[in-house]
Short mmCIF file of C-alpha atoms in Angstrom, two decimals:
data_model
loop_
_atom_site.label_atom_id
_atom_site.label_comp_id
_atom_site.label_asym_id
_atom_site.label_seq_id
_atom_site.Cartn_x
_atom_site.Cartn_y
_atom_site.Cartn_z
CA UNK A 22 33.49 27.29 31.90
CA UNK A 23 29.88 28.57 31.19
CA UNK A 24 28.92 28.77 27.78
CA UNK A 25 27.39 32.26 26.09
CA UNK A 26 23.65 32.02 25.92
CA UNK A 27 23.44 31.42 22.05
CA UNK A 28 26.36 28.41 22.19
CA UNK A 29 24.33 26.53 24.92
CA UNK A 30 20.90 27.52 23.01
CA UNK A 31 22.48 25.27 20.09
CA UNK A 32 23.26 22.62 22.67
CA UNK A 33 20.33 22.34 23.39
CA UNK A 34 18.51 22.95 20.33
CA UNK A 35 20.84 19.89 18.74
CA UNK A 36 19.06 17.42 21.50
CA UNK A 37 15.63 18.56 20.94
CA UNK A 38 14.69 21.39 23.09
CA UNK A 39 12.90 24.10 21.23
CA UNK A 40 14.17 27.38 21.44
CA UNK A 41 13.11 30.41 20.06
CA UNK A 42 14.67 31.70 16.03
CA UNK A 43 17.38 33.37 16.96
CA UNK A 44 20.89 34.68 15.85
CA UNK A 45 24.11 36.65 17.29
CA UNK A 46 25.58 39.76 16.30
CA UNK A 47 28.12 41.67 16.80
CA UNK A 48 27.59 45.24 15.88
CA UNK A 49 24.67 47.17 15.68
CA UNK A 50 24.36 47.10 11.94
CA UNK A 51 24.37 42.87 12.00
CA UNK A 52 21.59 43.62 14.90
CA UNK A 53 19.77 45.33 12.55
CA UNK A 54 19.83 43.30 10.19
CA UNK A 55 18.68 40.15 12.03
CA UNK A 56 16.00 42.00 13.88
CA UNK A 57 14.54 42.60 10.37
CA UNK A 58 14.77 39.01 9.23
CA UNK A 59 13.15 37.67 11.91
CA UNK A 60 10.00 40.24 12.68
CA UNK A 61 9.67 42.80 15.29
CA UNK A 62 9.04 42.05 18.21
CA UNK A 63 11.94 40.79 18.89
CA UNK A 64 14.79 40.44 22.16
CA UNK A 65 17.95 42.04 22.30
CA UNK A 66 20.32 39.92 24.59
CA UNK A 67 24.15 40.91 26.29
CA UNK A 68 26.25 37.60 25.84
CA UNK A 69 27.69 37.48 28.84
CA UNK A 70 28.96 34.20 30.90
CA UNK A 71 27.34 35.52 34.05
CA UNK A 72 23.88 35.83 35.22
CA UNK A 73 22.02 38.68 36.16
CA UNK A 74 21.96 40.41 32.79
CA UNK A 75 18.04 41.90 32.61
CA UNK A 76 18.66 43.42 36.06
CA UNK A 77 21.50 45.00 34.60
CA UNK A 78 19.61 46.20 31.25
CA UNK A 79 20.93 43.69 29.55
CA UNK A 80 17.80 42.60 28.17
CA UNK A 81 15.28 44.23 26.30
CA UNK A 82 12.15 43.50 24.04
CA UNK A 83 12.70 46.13 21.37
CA UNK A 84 9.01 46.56 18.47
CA UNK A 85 11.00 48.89 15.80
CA UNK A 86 14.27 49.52 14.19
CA UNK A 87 14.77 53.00 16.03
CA UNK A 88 14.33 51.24 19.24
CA UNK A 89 16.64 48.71 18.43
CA UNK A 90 19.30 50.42 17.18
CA UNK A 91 18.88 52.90 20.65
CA UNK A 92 19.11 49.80 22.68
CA UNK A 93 21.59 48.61 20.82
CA UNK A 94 23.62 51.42 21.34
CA UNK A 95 23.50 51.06 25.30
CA UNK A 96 24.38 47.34 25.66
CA UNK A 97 27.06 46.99 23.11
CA UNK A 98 30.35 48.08 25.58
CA UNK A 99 28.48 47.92 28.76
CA UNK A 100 29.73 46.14 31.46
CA UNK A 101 28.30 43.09 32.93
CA UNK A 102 30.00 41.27 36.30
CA UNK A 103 33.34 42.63 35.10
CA UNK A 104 32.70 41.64 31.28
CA UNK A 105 31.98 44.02 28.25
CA UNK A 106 29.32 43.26 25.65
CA UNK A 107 30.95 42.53 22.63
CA UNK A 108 27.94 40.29 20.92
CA UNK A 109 24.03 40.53 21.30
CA UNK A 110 21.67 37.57 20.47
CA UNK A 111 19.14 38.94 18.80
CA UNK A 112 15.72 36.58 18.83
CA UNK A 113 11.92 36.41 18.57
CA UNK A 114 10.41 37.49 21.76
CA UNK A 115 8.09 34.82 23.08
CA UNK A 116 4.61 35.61 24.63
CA UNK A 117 4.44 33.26 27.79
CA UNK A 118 1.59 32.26 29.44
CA UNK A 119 3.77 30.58 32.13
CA UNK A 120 7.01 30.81 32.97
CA UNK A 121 8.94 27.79 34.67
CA UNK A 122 12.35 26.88 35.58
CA UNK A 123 14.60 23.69 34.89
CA UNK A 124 17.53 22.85 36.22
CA UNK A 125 20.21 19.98 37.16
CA UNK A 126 23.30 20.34 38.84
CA UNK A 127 25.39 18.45 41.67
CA UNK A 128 24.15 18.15 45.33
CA UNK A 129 27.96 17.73 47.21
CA UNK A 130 25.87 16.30 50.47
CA UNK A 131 24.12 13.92 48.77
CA UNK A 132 26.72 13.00 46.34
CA UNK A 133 24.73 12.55 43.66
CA UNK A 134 23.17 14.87 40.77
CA UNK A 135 19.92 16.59 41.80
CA UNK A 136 17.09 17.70 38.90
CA UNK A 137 14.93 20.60 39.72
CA UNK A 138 11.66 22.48 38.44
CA UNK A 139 9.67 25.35 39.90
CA UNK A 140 6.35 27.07 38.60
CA UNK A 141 8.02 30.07 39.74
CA UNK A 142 10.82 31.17 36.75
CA UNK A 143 12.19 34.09 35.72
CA UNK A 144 13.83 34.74 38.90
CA UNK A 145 16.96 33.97 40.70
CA UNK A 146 16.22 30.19 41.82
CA UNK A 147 17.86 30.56 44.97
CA UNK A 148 15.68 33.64 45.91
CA UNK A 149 12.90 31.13 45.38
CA UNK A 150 14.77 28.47 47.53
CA UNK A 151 15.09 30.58 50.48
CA UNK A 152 11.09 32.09 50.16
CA UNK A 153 9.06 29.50 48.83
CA UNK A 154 10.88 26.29 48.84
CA UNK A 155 7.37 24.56 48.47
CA UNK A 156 7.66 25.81 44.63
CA UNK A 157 10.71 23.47 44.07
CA UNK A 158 10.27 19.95 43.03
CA UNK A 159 13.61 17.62 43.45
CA UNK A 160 14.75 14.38 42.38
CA UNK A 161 18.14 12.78 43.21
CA UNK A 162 19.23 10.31 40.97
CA UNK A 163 21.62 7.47 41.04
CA UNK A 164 24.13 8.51 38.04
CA UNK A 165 24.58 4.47 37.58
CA UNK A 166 20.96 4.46 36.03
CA UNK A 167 20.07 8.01 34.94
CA UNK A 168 17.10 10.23 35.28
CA UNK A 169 14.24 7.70 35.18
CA UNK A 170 11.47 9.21 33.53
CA UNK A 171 8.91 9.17 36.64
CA UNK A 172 11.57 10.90 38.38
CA UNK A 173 11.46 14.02 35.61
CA UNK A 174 6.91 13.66 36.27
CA UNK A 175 7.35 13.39 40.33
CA UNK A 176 9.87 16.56 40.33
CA UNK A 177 7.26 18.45 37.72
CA UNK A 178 4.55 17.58 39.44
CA UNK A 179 5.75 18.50 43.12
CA UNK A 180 6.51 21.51 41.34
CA UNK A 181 2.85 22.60 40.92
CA UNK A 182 3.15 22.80 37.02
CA UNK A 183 0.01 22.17 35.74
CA UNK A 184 -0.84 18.87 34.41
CA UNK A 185 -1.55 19.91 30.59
CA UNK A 186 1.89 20.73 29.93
CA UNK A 187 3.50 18.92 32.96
CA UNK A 188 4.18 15.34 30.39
CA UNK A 189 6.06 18.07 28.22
CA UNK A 190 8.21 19.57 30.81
CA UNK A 191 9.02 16.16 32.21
CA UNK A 192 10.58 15.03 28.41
CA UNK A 193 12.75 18.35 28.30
CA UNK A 194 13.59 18.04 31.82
CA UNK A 195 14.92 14.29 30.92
CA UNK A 196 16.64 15.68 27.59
CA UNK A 197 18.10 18.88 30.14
CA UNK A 198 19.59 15.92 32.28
CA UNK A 199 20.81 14.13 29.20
CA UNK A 200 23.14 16.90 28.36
CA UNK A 201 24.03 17.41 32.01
CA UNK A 202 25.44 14.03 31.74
CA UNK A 203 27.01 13.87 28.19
CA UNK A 204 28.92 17.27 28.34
CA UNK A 205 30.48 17.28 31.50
CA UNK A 206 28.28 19.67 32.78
CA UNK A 207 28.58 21.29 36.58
CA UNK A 208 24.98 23.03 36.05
CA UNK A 209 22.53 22.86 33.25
CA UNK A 210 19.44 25.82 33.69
CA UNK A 211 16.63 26.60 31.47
CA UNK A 212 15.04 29.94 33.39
CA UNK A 213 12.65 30.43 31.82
CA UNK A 214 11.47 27.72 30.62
CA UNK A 215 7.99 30.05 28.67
CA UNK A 216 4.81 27.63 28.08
CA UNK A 217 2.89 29.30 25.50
CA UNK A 218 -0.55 30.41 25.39
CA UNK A 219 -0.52 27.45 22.72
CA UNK A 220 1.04 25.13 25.08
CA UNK A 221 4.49 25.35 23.31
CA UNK A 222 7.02 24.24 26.24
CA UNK A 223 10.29 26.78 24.67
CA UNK A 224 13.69 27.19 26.47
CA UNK A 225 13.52 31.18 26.26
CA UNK A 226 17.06 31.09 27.93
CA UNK A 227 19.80 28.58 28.41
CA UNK A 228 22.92 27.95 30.90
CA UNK A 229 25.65 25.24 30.41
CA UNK A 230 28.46 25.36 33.12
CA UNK A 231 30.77 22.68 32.28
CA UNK A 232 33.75 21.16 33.96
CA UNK A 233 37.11 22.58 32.90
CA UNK A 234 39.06 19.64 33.91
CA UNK A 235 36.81 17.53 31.26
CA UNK A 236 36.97 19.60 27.91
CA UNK A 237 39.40 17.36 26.65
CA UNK A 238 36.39 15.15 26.05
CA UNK A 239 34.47 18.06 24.54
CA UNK A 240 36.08 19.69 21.71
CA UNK A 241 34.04 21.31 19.98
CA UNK A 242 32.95 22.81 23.20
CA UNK A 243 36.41 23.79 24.28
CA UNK A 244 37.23 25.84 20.84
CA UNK A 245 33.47 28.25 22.29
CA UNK A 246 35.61 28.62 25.64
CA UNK A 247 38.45 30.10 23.64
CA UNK A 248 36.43 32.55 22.05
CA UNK A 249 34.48 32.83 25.02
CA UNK A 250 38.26 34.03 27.20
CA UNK A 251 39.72 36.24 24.45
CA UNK A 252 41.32 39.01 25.97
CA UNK A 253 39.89 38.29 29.23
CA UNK A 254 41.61 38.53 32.75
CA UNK A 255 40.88 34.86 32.54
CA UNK A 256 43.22 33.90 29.17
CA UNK A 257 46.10 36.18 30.19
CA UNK A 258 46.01 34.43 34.36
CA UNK A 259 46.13 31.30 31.94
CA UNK A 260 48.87 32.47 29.41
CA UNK A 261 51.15 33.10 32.48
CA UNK A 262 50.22 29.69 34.51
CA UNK A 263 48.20 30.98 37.09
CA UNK A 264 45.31 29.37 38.63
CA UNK A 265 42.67 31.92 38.55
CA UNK A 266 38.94 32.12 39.20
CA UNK A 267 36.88 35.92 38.82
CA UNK A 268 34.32 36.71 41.43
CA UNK A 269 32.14 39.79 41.91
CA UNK A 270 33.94 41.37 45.15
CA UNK A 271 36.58 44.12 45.99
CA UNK A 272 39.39 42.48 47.37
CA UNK A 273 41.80 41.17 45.03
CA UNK A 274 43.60 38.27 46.01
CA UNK A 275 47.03 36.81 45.35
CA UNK A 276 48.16 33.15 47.44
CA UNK A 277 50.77 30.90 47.02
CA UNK A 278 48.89 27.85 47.55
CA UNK A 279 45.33 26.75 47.05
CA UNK A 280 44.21 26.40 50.50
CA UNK A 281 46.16 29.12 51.58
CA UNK A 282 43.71 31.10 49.06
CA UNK A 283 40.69 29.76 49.48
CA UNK A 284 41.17 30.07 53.85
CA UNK A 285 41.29 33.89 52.33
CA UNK A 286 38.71 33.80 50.81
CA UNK A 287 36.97 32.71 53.57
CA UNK A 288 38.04 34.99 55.91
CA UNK A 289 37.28 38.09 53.78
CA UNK A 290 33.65 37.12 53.69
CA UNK A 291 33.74 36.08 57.41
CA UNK A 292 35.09 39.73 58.13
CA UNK A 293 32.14 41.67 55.85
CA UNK A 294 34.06 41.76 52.58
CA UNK A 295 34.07 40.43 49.31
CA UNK A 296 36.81 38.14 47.71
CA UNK A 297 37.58 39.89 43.59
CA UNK A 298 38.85 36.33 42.50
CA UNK A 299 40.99 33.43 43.40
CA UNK A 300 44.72 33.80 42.18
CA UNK A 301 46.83 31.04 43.40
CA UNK A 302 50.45 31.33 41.88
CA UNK A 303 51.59 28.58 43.01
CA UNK A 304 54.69 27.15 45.04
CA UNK A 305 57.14 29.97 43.82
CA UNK A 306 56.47 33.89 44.25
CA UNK A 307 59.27 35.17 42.04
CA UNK A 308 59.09 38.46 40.61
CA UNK A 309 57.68 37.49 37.32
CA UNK A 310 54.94 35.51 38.96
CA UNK A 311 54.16 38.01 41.25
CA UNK A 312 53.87 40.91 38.41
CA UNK A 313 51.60 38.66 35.83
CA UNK A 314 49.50 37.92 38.99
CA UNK A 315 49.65 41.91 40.16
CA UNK A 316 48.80 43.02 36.61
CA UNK A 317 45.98 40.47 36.40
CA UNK A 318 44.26 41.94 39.39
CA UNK A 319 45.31 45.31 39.27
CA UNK A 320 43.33 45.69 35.62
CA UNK A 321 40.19 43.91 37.44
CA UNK A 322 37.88 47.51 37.32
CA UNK A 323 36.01 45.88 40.40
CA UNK A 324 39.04 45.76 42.41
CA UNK A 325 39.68 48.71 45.18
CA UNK A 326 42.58 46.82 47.16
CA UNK A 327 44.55 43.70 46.79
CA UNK A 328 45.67 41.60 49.40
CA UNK A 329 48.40 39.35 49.07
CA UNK A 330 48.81 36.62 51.69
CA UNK A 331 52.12 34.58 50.84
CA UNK A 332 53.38 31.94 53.00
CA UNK A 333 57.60 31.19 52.48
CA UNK A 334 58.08 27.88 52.51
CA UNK A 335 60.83 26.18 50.29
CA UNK A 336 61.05 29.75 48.84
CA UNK A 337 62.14 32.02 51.88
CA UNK A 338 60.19 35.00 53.00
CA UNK A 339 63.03 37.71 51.51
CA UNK A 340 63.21 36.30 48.66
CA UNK A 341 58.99 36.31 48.03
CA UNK A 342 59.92 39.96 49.67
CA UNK A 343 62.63 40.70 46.48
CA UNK A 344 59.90 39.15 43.99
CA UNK A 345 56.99 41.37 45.26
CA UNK A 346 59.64 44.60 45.23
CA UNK A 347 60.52 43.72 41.94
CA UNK A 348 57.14 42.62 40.60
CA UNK A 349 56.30 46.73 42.27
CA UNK A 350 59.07 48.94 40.76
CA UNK A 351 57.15 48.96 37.34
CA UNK A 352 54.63 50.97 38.83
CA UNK A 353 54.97 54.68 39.28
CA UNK A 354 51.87 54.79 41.72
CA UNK A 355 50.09 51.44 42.67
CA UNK A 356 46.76 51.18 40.87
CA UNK A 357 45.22 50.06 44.07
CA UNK A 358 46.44 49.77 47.88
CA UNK A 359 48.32 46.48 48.43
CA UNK A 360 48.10 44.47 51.86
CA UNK A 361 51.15 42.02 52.47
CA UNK A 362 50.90 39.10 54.90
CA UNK A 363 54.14 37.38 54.73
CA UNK A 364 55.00 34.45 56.96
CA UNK A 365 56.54 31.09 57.20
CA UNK A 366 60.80 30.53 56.67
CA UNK A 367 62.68 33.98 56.71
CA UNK A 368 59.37 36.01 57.28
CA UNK A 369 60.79 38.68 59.77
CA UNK A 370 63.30 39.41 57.37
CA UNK A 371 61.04 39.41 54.28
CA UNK A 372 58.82 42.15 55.70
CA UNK A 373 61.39 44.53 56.83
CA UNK A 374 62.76 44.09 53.16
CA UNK A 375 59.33 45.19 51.67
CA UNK A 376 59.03 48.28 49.69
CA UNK A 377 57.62 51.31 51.81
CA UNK A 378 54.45 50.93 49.10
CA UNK A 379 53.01 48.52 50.27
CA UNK A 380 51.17 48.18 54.26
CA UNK A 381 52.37 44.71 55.40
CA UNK A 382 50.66 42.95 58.39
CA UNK A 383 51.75 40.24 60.72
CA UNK A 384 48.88 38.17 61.17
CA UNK A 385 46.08 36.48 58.43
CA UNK A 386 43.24 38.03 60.10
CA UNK A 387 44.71 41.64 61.03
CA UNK A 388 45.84 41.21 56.94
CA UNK A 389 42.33 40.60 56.28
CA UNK A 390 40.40 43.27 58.45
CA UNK A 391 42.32 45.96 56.97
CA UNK A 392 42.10 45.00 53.25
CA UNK A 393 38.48 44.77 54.25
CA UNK A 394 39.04 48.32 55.97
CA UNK A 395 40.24 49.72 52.80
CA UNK A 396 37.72 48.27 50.30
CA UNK A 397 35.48 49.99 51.87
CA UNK A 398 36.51 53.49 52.06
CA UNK A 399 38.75 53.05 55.41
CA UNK A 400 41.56 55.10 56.18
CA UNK A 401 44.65 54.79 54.12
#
């Protein structure tokens, strides 16, 4: 679950990091209006949960109303990683001297949390990771103690941050940590982090991914996610009991069984492709499941084929076969070419039963090369 920009700005704002006056909207009128309250220049934000927003023109510095209303104009509707802009944050711009980047998330190989700062923000931290790992300073740390506070000054300072505002850094990179910890967080991310010409240390952006299986412990947090999935592929995969996770690729994806997806998953990127989601609909595939999960998919605008790769186990291949025929018939035409790989008990006769619609295929990896075939542009 990753919080909108303004919900984790008052996260963090409520533990002491300074972030700039700012407030949503949701219409161009309301932008307007706060843009006016607060003083031009100001920044006009998409509220997305997904990064890459300015490189999408998601983010603008707008000086007058006719500029903000223009802007305004272009982001509200418009796309971002499969989402549509329904609210703006609208907020004083901030005039950075620096720009830095904070961060603490989970290192799987260490088994332990890892806290991170770079001189180097306002980019993708992973692009900086892969070209100038010397700009990253790291410290693992033992979550039976916490972040020690010499561990937030050695990762600052192996950062290259320079020393006048390197004691403040360190003190929001502890208080970053702290809500790591206390939320449930997977990844906490201030990028940028803008130092002033002033020597203000302000969190000019904010990211809080937390862990789904933990917002029972987070209430208040949990009621932002509902808002946050209204209308959303994601509340209507939920509404019907699917497990289901959106990605950024072409291939839609359908899987009785969690491994069984992700080894999909897996193979699509191993063959040159790239996986639209993870839909697991569990043990049974009967023709209900198979249509909320076909629907799901199908209204996924990224999505140019769907593969479905259903193993019959306690539920025999022709009868997954009569589920996916029946789960088909409401479609005139099929939004979308569908691959079938059907094996496991009563197989054979589960793909001869298969509507003519649909291109079925023996084998996982045959399945795979031709979805990846289709999504892009192969022969049909």
């Amino acid at each position: 679950m990753r919080l909108h920009e303004y919900r984790a700005k008052e996260v963090f704002a409520a533990a002491g990091i300074e972030t700039p006056v700012s407030k949503p909207a949701t219409d161009q009128s309301a932008a307007l209006t706060v843009a006016r309250e607060l003083g031009y220049p100001v920044a006009i934000k998409a509220q997305v949960p997904v990064g890459g927003r300015g490189k999408q023109g998601g983010i603008e510095i707008v000086a007058t109303d006719a500029e903000l209303r223009a802007t305004a104009e272009s982001i509200f509707g418009m796309e971002i990683g499969g989402y549509q802009v329904e609210t703006v944050l609208i907020e004083d711009a901030v005039e950075a001297a620096q720009e830095l980047y904070l961060g603490v998330t989970m290192d799987r190989g260490e088994k332990q949390p890892v806290v991170m700062a770079s001189g180097s923000g306002g980019v993708d931290i992973e692009t900086v990771a892969q070209e100038t790992p010397e700009a990253i300073g790291s410290e693992h740390v033992d979550p039976a103690f916490g972040l020690h506070p010499y561990q937030a000054r050695n990762a600052v300072y192996r950062a290259g941050i320079d020393r006048s505002v390197a004691g403040d850094v360190a003190r929001v990179l502890e208080t970053l940590y702290a809500i790591w910890e206390r939320r449930d967080a997977t990844d906490a991310e201030i990028n940028p982090l803008m130092v002033t010409a002033d020597g203000d240390v302000i969190a000019a952006d904010a990211v809080l991914n937390l862990d789904d299986d933990a917002l029972f412990r987070q209430p208040e947090l949990a009621d932002f996610d509902a808002e946050r999935r209204e209308g959303t592929l994601e509340t209507r995969a939920a509404d019907a009991d699917l497990e289901y996770v959106r990605l950024d690729g072409s291939v839609g994806v359908v899987g009785n069984g969690a491994g069984l997806v992700m080894t999909t998953l897996d193979l699509i990127d191993h063959f040159g492709g790239s996986p639209a989601n993870f839909l697991d609909i569990g043990g049974g595939a009967d023709a209900d499941r198979v249509a909320a999960a076909l629907d799901v998919v199908f209204d996924d605008p990224n999505v140019s084929v769907v593969l479905l790769n259903i193993f019959g186990g306690i539920t025999r291949g022709d009868e997954v076969a009569s589920g996916i025929n029946q789960a088909l018939e409401q479609y005139e035409t099929l939004p979308d070419p569908v691959v079938v790989r059907l094996a496991g008990t009563k197989a054979e006769a589960g793909r001869n039963a298969l509507t003519d619609a649909v291109e079925t295929v023996e084998t996982l990896e045959g399945a795979v090369k031709r979805a990846v075939e289709l999504s892009q542009g192969g022969a049909q």
